[in-house]
Amino acid sequence: AQSVSQHNHHVILSEAASLELGCNYSYGGTVNLFWYVQYPGQHLQLLLKYFSGDPLVKGIKGFEAEFIKSKFSFNLRKPSVQWSDTAEYFCAVNSNFGNEKLTFGTGTRLTIIP
Amino acid sequence: DSGVTQTPKHLITATGQRVTLRCSPRSGDLSVYWYQQSLDQGLQFLIQYYNGEERAKGNILERFSAQQFPDLHSELNLSSLELGDSALYFCASSAGTDYNEQFFGPGTRLTVL
């Protein structure tokens, strides 16, 4: 069975600080990887996705993530955060075969202090 | 706006009651997924439909059921409601091929009193 671990439950940063949120997954086959963001009171929005190819993926709002297959990791990064990045961030995985459900991590709450 | 719509936005009901949540997928999407988000369980997959047929089941209680209609909208039926069913219920849709992201609707917040 697939599982996703997000070890950082709550991260607090000042504006302009650099961000890295950890995501590790457990799955025996080939996977698709996703980061979603949920702003307060809103629905999940896709930040970026990895299906295949270049393991460094760039998404919206200046976010990027790197897929490291040997470490089963897909960490999210942003060089300089803004107050508007305050949100909850979810890493998710599904199999790249068969149009499958997403398995989500527990989420990381990011608070940016102005 | 993801293109996925859900109604109602909020639902307040009593224990033992039955409710129906509705989801309309993005135009052209064949797959609909239902997820439950709660404080203690996080985001959990409930059930998936593809072009009218049930495709996969997750942690869905027997008191819950769903269906996808010929126009591809989907309904999630929750019956004999308990306090613990209070949660945010999201619907997502995708085109239904192997390499697709899922687009999420705004959710229905269910409060069981």
PDB file of C-alpha atoms in Angstrom:
ATOM      1  CA  ALA A   1       0.000   0.000   0.000  1.00  0.00           C
ATOM      2  CA  GLN A   2       1.097   3.538  -0.673  1.00  0.00           C
ATOM      3  CA  SER A   3       1.923   5.914   2.146  1.00  0.00           C
ATOM      4  CA  VAL A   4       3.216   9.470   2.332  1.00  0.00           C
ATOM      5  CA  SER A   5       5.109  11.053   5.214  1.00  0.00           C
ATOM      6  CA  GLN A   6       5.402  14.737   5.862  1.00  0.00           C
ATOM      7  CA  HIS A   7       7.586  15.137   8.920  1.00  0.00           C
ATOM      8  CA  ASN A   8       7.186  18.874   9.346  1.00  0.00           C
ATOM      9  CA  HIS A   9       3.794  19.453  10.931  1.00  0.00           C
ATOM     10  CA  HIS A  10       4.062  23.187  11.460  1.00  0.00           C
ATOM     11  CA  VAL A  11       6.737  25.451  10.029  1.00  0.00           C
ATOM     12  CA  ILE A  12       7.075  29.114  10.960  1.00  0.00           C
ATOM     13  CA  LEU A  13       9.267  31.374   8.844  1.00  0.00           C
ATOM     14  CA  SER A  14       9.852  35.058   8.356  1.00  0.00           C
ATOM     15  CA  GLU A  15       9.196  36.663   4.999  1.00  0.00           C
ATOM     16  CA  ALA A  16      12.066  36.258   2.520  1.00  0.00           C
ATOM     17  CA  ALA A  17      13.324  33.110   4.255  1.00  0.00           C
ATOM     18  CA  SER A  18      13.940  30.019   2.178  1.00  0.00           C
ATOM     19  CA  LEU A  19      11.568  27.090   2.478  1.00  0.00           C
ATOM     20  CA  GLU A  20      11.970  23.353   2.211  1.00  0.00           C
ATOM     21  CA  LEU A  21       9.166  20.981   3.164  1.00  0.00           C
ATOM     22  CA  GLY A  22       9.922  17.298   3.328  1.00  0.00           C
ATOM     23  CA  CYS A  23       7.907  14.544   1.673  1.00  0.00           C
ATOM     24  CA  ASN A  24       8.769  10.856   1.597  1.00  0.00           C
ATOM     25  CA  TYR A  25       6.633   8.166   0.042  1.00  0.00           C
ATOM     26  CA  SER A  26       6.445   4.430   0.195  1.00  0.00           C
ATOM     27  CA  TYR A  27       5.380   2.554  -2.901  1.00  0.00           C
ATOM     28  CA  GLY A  28       6.803  -0.369  -4.817  1.00  0.00           C
ATOM     29  CA  GLY A  29       6.067   0.822  -8.339  1.00  0.00           C
ATOM     30  CA  THR A  30       6.346   3.905 -10.493  1.00  0.00           C
ATOM     31  CA  VAL A  31       4.536   6.896  -9.096  1.00  0.00           C
ATOM     32  CA  ASN A  32       3.164  10.290  -9.928  1.00  0.00           C
ATOM     33  CA  LEU A  33       3.922  12.917  -7.288  1.00  0.00           C
ATOM     34  CA  PHE A  34       2.044  16.095  -6.418  1.00  0.00           C
ATOM     35  CA  TRP A  35       2.105  19.043  -4.082  1.00  0.00           C
ATOM     36  CA  TYR A  36      -1.194  20.714  -3.305  1.00  0.00           C
ATOM     37  CA  VAL A  37      -1.755  23.889  -1.306  1.00  0.00           C
ATOM     38  CA  GLN A  38      -4.818  24.724   0.757  1.00  0.00           C
ATOM     39  CA  TYR A  39      -5.193  28.381   1.717  1.00  0.00           C
ATOM     40  CA  PRO A  40      -7.314  29.069   4.803  1.00  0.00           C
ATOM     41  CA  GLY A  41     -10.939  28.228   4.103  1.00  0.00           C
ATOM     42  CA  GLN A  42     -10.267  27.205   0.517  1.00  0.00           C
ATOM     43  CA  HIS A  43     -10.023  24.058  -1.530  1.00  0.00           C
ATOM     44  CA  LEU A  44      -6.917  22.198  -2.639  1.00  0.00           C
ATOM     45  CA  GLN A  45      -4.987  23.734  -5.507  1.00  0.00           C
ATOM     46  CA  LEU A  46      -2.244  21.987  -7.437  1.00  0.00           C
ATOM     47  CA  LEU A  47       1.178  23.593  -6.990  1.00  0.00           C
ATOM     48  CA  LEU A  48       3.175  21.198  -9.108  1.00  0.00           C
ATOM     49  CA  LYS A  49       3.341  17.638 -10.344  1.00  0.00           C
ATOM     50  CA  TYR A  50       5.904  15.063 -11.406  1.00  0.00           C
ATOM     51  CA  PHE A  51       5.085  12.307 -13.855  1.00  0.00           C
ATOM     52  CA  SER A  52       8.423  11.553 -15.510  1.00  0.00           C
ATOM     53  CA  GLY A  53      11.475  13.231 -17.039  1.00  0.00           C
ATOM     54  CA  ASP A  54      13.424  16.038 -15.362  1.00  0.00           C
ATOM     55  CA  PRO A  55      13.312  15.351 -11.621  1.00  0.00           C
ATOM     56  CA  LEU A  56      13.374  19.074 -10.854  1.00  0.00           C
ATOM     57  CA  VAL A  57       9.852  20.324 -11.325  1.00  0.00           C
ATOM     58  CA  LYS A  58       8.791  23.948 -11.339  1.00  0.00           C
ATOM     59  CA  GLY A  59       5.311  24.929 -10.306  1.00  0.00           C
ATOM     60  CA  ILE A  60       3.222  27.998  -9.750  1.00  0.00           C
ATOM     61  CA  LYS A  61       3.988  30.893  -7.383  1.00  0.00           C
ATOM     62  CA  GLY A  62       7.762  30.247  -7.509  1.00  0.00           C
ATOM     63  CA  PHE A  63       7.629  26.764  -5.960  1.00  0.00           C
ATOM     64  CA  GLU A  64       9.725  23.855  -7.137  1.00  0.00           C
ATOM     65  CA  ALA A  65      10.229  20.275  -6.056  1.00  0.00           C
ATOM     66  CA  GLU A  66      12.895  17.672  -6.651  1.00  0.00           C
ATOM     67  CA  PHE A  67      12.164  13.988  -7.085  1.00  0.00           C
ATOM     68  CA  ILE A  68      14.983  11.859  -5.674  1.00  0.00           C
ATOM     69  CA  LYS A  69      14.106   8.283  -6.533  1.00  0.00           C
ATOM     70  CA  SER A  70      16.817   6.711  -4.385  1.00  0.00           C
ATOM     71  CA  LYS A  71      15.489   8.508  -1.321  1.00  0.00           C
ATOM     72  CA  PHE A  72      11.792   8.148  -2.188  1.00  0.00           C
ATOM     73  CA  SER A  73      11.534  11.875  -1.626  1.00  0.00           C
ATOM     74  CA  PHE A  74       9.802  14.809  -3.288  1.00  0.00           C
ATOM     75  CA  ASN A  75      10.672  17.876  -1.235  1.00  0.00           C
ATOM     76  CA  LEU A  76       9.048  21.227  -1.910  1.00  0.00           C
ATOM     77  CA  ARG A  77      11.212  24.352  -2.036  1.00  0.00           C
ATOM     78  CA  LYS A  78      10.866  28.082  -2.461  1.00  0.00           C
ATOM     79  CA  PRO A  79      13.866  30.424  -2.272  1.00  0.00           C
ATOM     80  CA  SER A  80      12.008  33.367  -0.700  1.00  0.00           C
ATOM     81  CA  VAL A  81       8.610  33.034   0.936  1.00  0.00           C
ATOM     82  CA  GLN A  82       5.945  35.692   1.196  1.00  0.00           C
ATOM     83  CA  TRP A  83       3.246  36.293   3.777  1.00  0.00           C
ATOM     84  CA  SER A  84       0.698  35.113   1.193  1.00  0.00           C
ATOM     85  CA  ASP A  85       2.302  31.649   1.234  1.00  0.00           C
ATOM     86  CA  THR A  86       0.719  31.015   4.629  1.00  0.00           C
ATOM     87  CA  ALA A  87      -1.294  27.859   4.006  1.00  0.00           C
ATOM     88  CA  GLU A  88      -1.347  24.114   4.467  1.00  0.00           C
ATOM     89  CA  TYR A  89       0.742  22.071   2.049  1.00  0.00           C
ATOM     90  CA  PHE A  90      -0.011  18.485   1.124  1.00  0.00           C
ATOM     91  CA  CYS A  91       2.219  16.031  -0.652  1.00  0.00           C
ATOM     92  CA  ALA A  92       0.359  13.303  -2.559  1.00  0.00           C
ATOM     93  CA  VAL A  93       1.186  10.255  -4.622  1.00  0.00           C
ATOM     94  CA  ASN A  94      -0.586   7.895  -6.948  1.00  0.00           C
ATOM     95  CA  SER A  95       0.412   5.088  -9.219  1.00  0.00           C
ATOM     96  CA  ASN A  96       1.170   6.177 -12.749  1.00  0.00           C
ATOM     97  CA  PHE A  97      -0.941   3.365 -14.064  1.00  0.00           C
ATOM     98  CA  GLY A  98      -4.650   3.123 -13.910  1.00  0.00           C
ATOM     99  CA  ASN A  99      -5.875   6.566 -13.043  1.00  0.00           C
ATOM    100  CA  GLU A 100      -5.708   5.928  -9.338  1.00  0.00           C
ATOM    101  CA  LYS A 101      -6.750   7.719  -6.186  1.00  0.00           C
ATOM    102  CA  LEU A 102      -4.360  10.073  -4.438  1.00  0.00           C
ATOM    103  CA  THR A 103      -2.743   9.131  -1.146  1.00  0.00           C
ATOM    104  CA  PHE A 104      -2.015  12.269   0.872  1.00  0.00           C
ATOM    105  CA  GLY A 105       0.440  13.079   3.587  1.00  0.00           C
ATOM    106  CA  THR A 106      -0.792  14.603   6.823  1.00  0.00           C
ATOM    107  CA  GLY A 107       0.053  18.090   5.634  1.00  0.00           C
ATOM    108  CA  THR A 108       2.414  20.819   6.773  1.00  0.00           C
ATOM    109  CA  ARG A 109       1.029  24.051   8.106  1.00  0.00           C
ATOM    110  CA  LEU A 110       3.206  26.948   6.984  1.00  0.00           C
ATOM    111  CA  THR A 111       2.980  30.254   8.814  1.00  0.00           C
ATOM    112  CA  ILE A 112       4.864  33.227   7.411  1.00  0.00           C
ATOM    113  CA  ILE A 113       5.548  36.098   9.764  1.00  0.00           C
ATOM    114  CA  PRO A 114       5.614  39.514   8.049  1.00  0.00           C
TER     115      PRO A 114
ATOM    116  CA  ASP B   1     -11.636  28.191  -9.944  1.00  0.00           C
ATOM    117  CA  SER B   2     -10.923  24.541 -10.734  1.00  0.00           C
ATOM    118  CA  GLY B   3     -14.083  23.968 -12.756  1.00  0.00           C
ATOM    119  CA  VAL B   4     -15.354  21.397 -10.249  1.00  0.00           C
ATOM    120  CA  THR B   5     -18.502  22.482  -8.442  1.00  0.00           C
ATOM    121  CA  GLN B   6     -19.942  21.131  -5.235  1.00  0.00           C
ATOM    122  CA  THR B   7     -23.216  21.822  -3.482  1.00  0.00           C
ATOM    123  CA  PRO B   8     -24.098  22.668  -0.851  1.00  0.00           C
ATOM    124  CA  LYS B   9     -21.183  24.604   0.645  1.00  0.00           C
ATOM    125  CA  HIS B  10     -22.307  24.007   4.198  1.00  0.00           C
ATOM    126  CA  LEU B  11     -24.646  21.461   5.698  1.00  0.00           C
ATOM    127  CA  ILE B  12     -25.740  21.271   9.310  1.00  0.00           C
ATOM    128  CA  THR B  13     -27.785  18.303  10.371  1.00  0.00           C
ATOM    129  CA  ALA B  14     -28.537  16.065  13.317  1.00  0.00           C
ATOM    130  CA  THR B  15     -27.328  12.610  14.225  1.00  0.00           C
ATOM    131  CA  GLY B  16     -29.233   9.831  12.539  1.00  0.00           C
ATOM    132  CA  GLN B  17     -30.126  11.921   9.509  1.00  0.00           C
ATOM    133  CA  ARG B  18     -29.262  11.347   5.844  1.00  0.00           C
ATOM    134  CA  VAL B  19     -27.714  13.898   3.476  1.00  0.00           C
ATOM    135  CA  THR B  20     -26.703  14.026  -0.169  1.00  0.00           C
ATOM    136  CA  LEU B  21     -23.676  15.905  -1.435  1.00  0.00           C
ATOM    137  CA  ARG B  22     -23.452  16.775  -5.097  1.00  0.00           C
ATOM    138  CA  CYS B  23     -20.472  17.212  -7.383  1.00  0.00           C
ATOM    139  CA  SER B  24     -20.175  18.309 -11.001  1.00  0.00           C
ATOM    140  CA  PRO B  25     -16.796  17.492 -12.572  1.00  0.00           C
ATOM    141  CA  ARG B  26     -14.857  19.665 -14.979  1.00  0.00           C
ATOM    142  CA  SER B  27     -16.196  19.577 -18.500  1.00  0.00           C
ATOM    143  CA  GLY B  28     -14.907  16.454 -20.243  1.00  0.00           C
ATOM    144  CA  ASP B  29     -13.584  14.745 -17.101  1.00  0.00           C
ATOM    145  CA  LEU B  30     -14.761  11.162 -16.753  1.00  0.00           C
ATOM    146  CA  SER B  31     -13.362  10.323 -13.325  1.00  0.00           C
ATOM    147  CA  VAL B  32     -14.802  11.591 -10.053  1.00  0.00           C
ATOM    148  CA  TYR B  33     -13.214  11.021  -6.674  1.00  0.00           C
ATOM    149  CA  TRP B  34     -14.588  11.705  -3.205  1.00  0.00           C
ATOM    150  CA  TYR B  35     -12.307  12.540  -0.281  1.00  0.00           C
ATOM    151  CA  GLN B  36     -13.001  13.272   3.364  1.00  0.00           C
ATOM    152  CA  GLN B  37     -10.887  15.761   5.303  1.00  0.00           C
ATOM    153  CA  SER B  38     -11.098  15.678   9.077  1.00  0.00           C
ATOM    154  CA  LEU B  39      -8.807  16.841  11.852  1.00  0.00           C
ATOM    155  CA  ASP B  40      -8.080  13.359  13.143  1.00  0.00           C
ATOM    156  CA  GLN B  41      -7.951  11.395   9.870  1.00  0.00           C
ATOM    157  CA  GLY B  42      -6.517  13.976   7.480  1.00  0.00           C
ATOM    158  CA  LEU B  43      -7.386  13.673   3.797  1.00  0.00           C
ATOM    159  CA  GLN B  44      -8.729  10.240   3.016  1.00  0.00           C
ATOM    160  CA  PHE B  45      -9.958   8.764  -0.228  1.00  0.00           C
ATOM    161  CA  LEU B  46     -13.494   7.449  -0.091  1.00  0.00           C
ATOM    162  CA  ILE B  47     -14.545   6.275  -3.542  1.00  0.00           C
ATOM    163  CA  GLN B  48     -13.925   6.760  -7.258  1.00  0.00           C
ATOM    164  CA  TYR B  49     -16.206   6.568 -10.260  1.00  0.00           C
ATOM    165  CA  TYR B  50     -15.186   6.441 -13.877  1.00  0.00           C
ATOM    166  CA  ASN B  51     -17.742   7.097 -16.588  1.00  0.00           C
ATOM    167  CA  GLY B  52     -20.599   5.903 -14.422  1.00  0.00           C
ATOM    168  CA  GLU B  53     -18.941   2.824 -12.973  1.00  0.00           C
ATOM    169  CA  GLU B  54     -17.433   2.394  -9.524  1.00  0.00           C
ATOM    170  CA  ARG B  55     -13.676   2.160 -10.018  1.00  0.00           C
ATOM    171  CA  ALA B  56     -12.134   2.001  -6.549  1.00  0.00           C
ATOM    172  CA  LYS B  57     -13.153   2.089  -2.919  1.00  0.00           C
ATOM    173  CA  GLY B  58     -11.177   3.459  -0.035  1.00  0.00           C
ATOM    174  CA  ASN B  59     -12.047   4.014   3.586  1.00  0.00           C
ATOM    175  CA  ILE B  60     -15.737   4.449   2.941  1.00  0.00           C
ATOM    176  CA  LEU B  61     -18.185   3.397   5.620  1.00  0.00           C
ATOM    177  CA  GLU B  62     -21.091   1.111   4.754  1.00  0.00           C
ATOM    178  CA  ARG B  63     -23.422   3.946   5.759  1.00  0.00           C
ATOM    179  CA  PHE B  64     -22.005   5.959   2.865  1.00  0.00           C
ATOM    180  CA  SER B  65     -22.680   5.359  -0.805  1.00  0.00           C
ATOM    181  CA  ALA B  66     -22.127   7.185  -4.049  1.00  0.00           C
ATOM    182  CA  GLN B  67     -23.067   7.099  -7.682  1.00  0.00           C
ATOM    183  CA  GLN B  68     -22.183   8.813 -10.926  1.00  0.00           C
ATOM    184  CA  PHE B  69     -24.965   9.678 -13.305  1.00  0.00           C
ATOM    185  CA  PRO B  70     -25.009   9.614 -17.137  1.00  0.00           C
ATOM    186  CA  ASP B  71     -24.259  13.349 -17.230  1.00  0.00           C
ATOM    187  CA  LEU B  72     -21.175  12.506 -15.104  1.00  0.00           C
ATOM    188  CA  HIS B  73     -22.192  14.415 -12.007  1.00  0.00           C
ATOM    189  CA  SER B  74     -21.835  12.455  -8.814  1.00  0.00           C
ATOM    190  CA  GLU B  75     -23.638  12.275  -5.500  1.00  0.00           C
ATOM    191  CA  LEU B  76     -22.330  11.079  -2.159  1.00  0.00           C
ATOM    192  CA  ASN B  77     -25.022   9.842   0.198  1.00  0.00           C
ATOM    193  CA  LEU B  78     -24.305   9.769   3.920  1.00  0.00           C
ATOM    194  CA  SER B  79     -26.854   8.079   6.154  1.00  0.00           C
ATOM    195  CA  SER B  80     -27.351   7.374   9.869  1.00  0.00           C
ATOM    196  CA  LEU B  81     -25.034  10.276  10.503  1.00  0.00           C
ATOM    197  CA  GLU B  82     -22.826  10.332  13.575  1.00  0.00           C
ATOM    198  CA  LEU B  83     -20.948  13.180  15.230  1.00  0.00           C
ATOM    199  CA  GLY B  84     -17.713  11.766  13.854  1.00  0.00           C
ATOM    200  CA  ASP B  85     -18.922  12.227  10.285  1.00  0.00           C
ATOM    201  CA  SER B  86     -18.475  15.980  10.642  1.00  0.00           C
ATOM    202  CA  ALA B  87     -15.808  16.854   8.102  1.00  0.00           C
ATOM    203  CA  LEU B  88     -15.037  18.583   4.855  1.00  0.00           C
ATOM    204  CA  TYR B  89     -15.976  16.442   1.869  1.00  0.00           C
ATOM    205  CA  PHE B  90     -14.119  17.155  -1.339  1.00  0.00           C
ATOM    206  CA  CYS B  91     -14.883  15.996  -4.805  1.00  0.00           C
ATOM    207  CA  ALA B  92     -12.151  15.885  -7.439  1.00  0.00           C
ATOM    208  CA  SER B  93     -12.214  15.097 -11.116  1.00  0.00           C
ATOM    209  CA  SER B  94      -9.686  14.052 -13.718  1.00  0.00           C
ATOM    210  CA  ALA B  95      -9.721  13.167 -17.377  1.00  0.00           C
ATOM    211  CA  GLY B  96      -9.309   9.516 -16.506  1.00  0.00           C
ATOM    212  CA  THR B  97      -6.065   8.602 -18.202  1.00  0.00           C
ATOM    213  CA  ASP B  98      -2.866   7.492 -16.494  1.00  0.00           C
ATOM    214  CA  TYR B  99      -1.099  10.836 -16.276  1.00  0.00           C
ATOM    215  CA  ASN B 100      -3.628  13.207 -14.853  1.00  0.00           C
ATOM    216  CA  GLU B 101      -3.772  15.527 -11.949  1.00  0.00           C
ATOM    217  CA  GLN B 102      -6.987  15.751 -10.029  1.00  0.00           C
ATOM    218  CA  PHE B 103      -8.818  19.050  -9.770  1.00  0.00           C
ATOM    219  CA  PHE B 104     -10.601  19.668  -6.518  1.00  0.00           C
ATOM    220  CA  GLY B 105     -13.904  21.330  -5.842  1.00  0.00           C
ATOM    221  CA  PRO B 106     -14.510  23.825  -3.023  1.00  0.00           C
ATOM    222  CA  GLY B 107     -15.834  21.131  -0.697  1.00  0.00           C
ATOM    223  CA  THR B 108     -18.927  20.670   1.405  1.00  0.00           C
ATOM    224  CA  ARG B 109     -18.537  21.275   5.114  1.00  0.00           C
ATOM    225  CA  LEU B 110     -20.769  18.859   6.992  1.00  0.00           C
ATOM    226  CA  THR B 111     -21.554  19.500  10.634  1.00  0.00           C
ATOM    227  CA  VAL B 112     -23.464  16.822  12.518  1.00  0.00           C
ATOM    228  CA  LEU B 113     -24.956  18.029  15.812  1.00  0.00           C
TER     229      LEU B 113
END
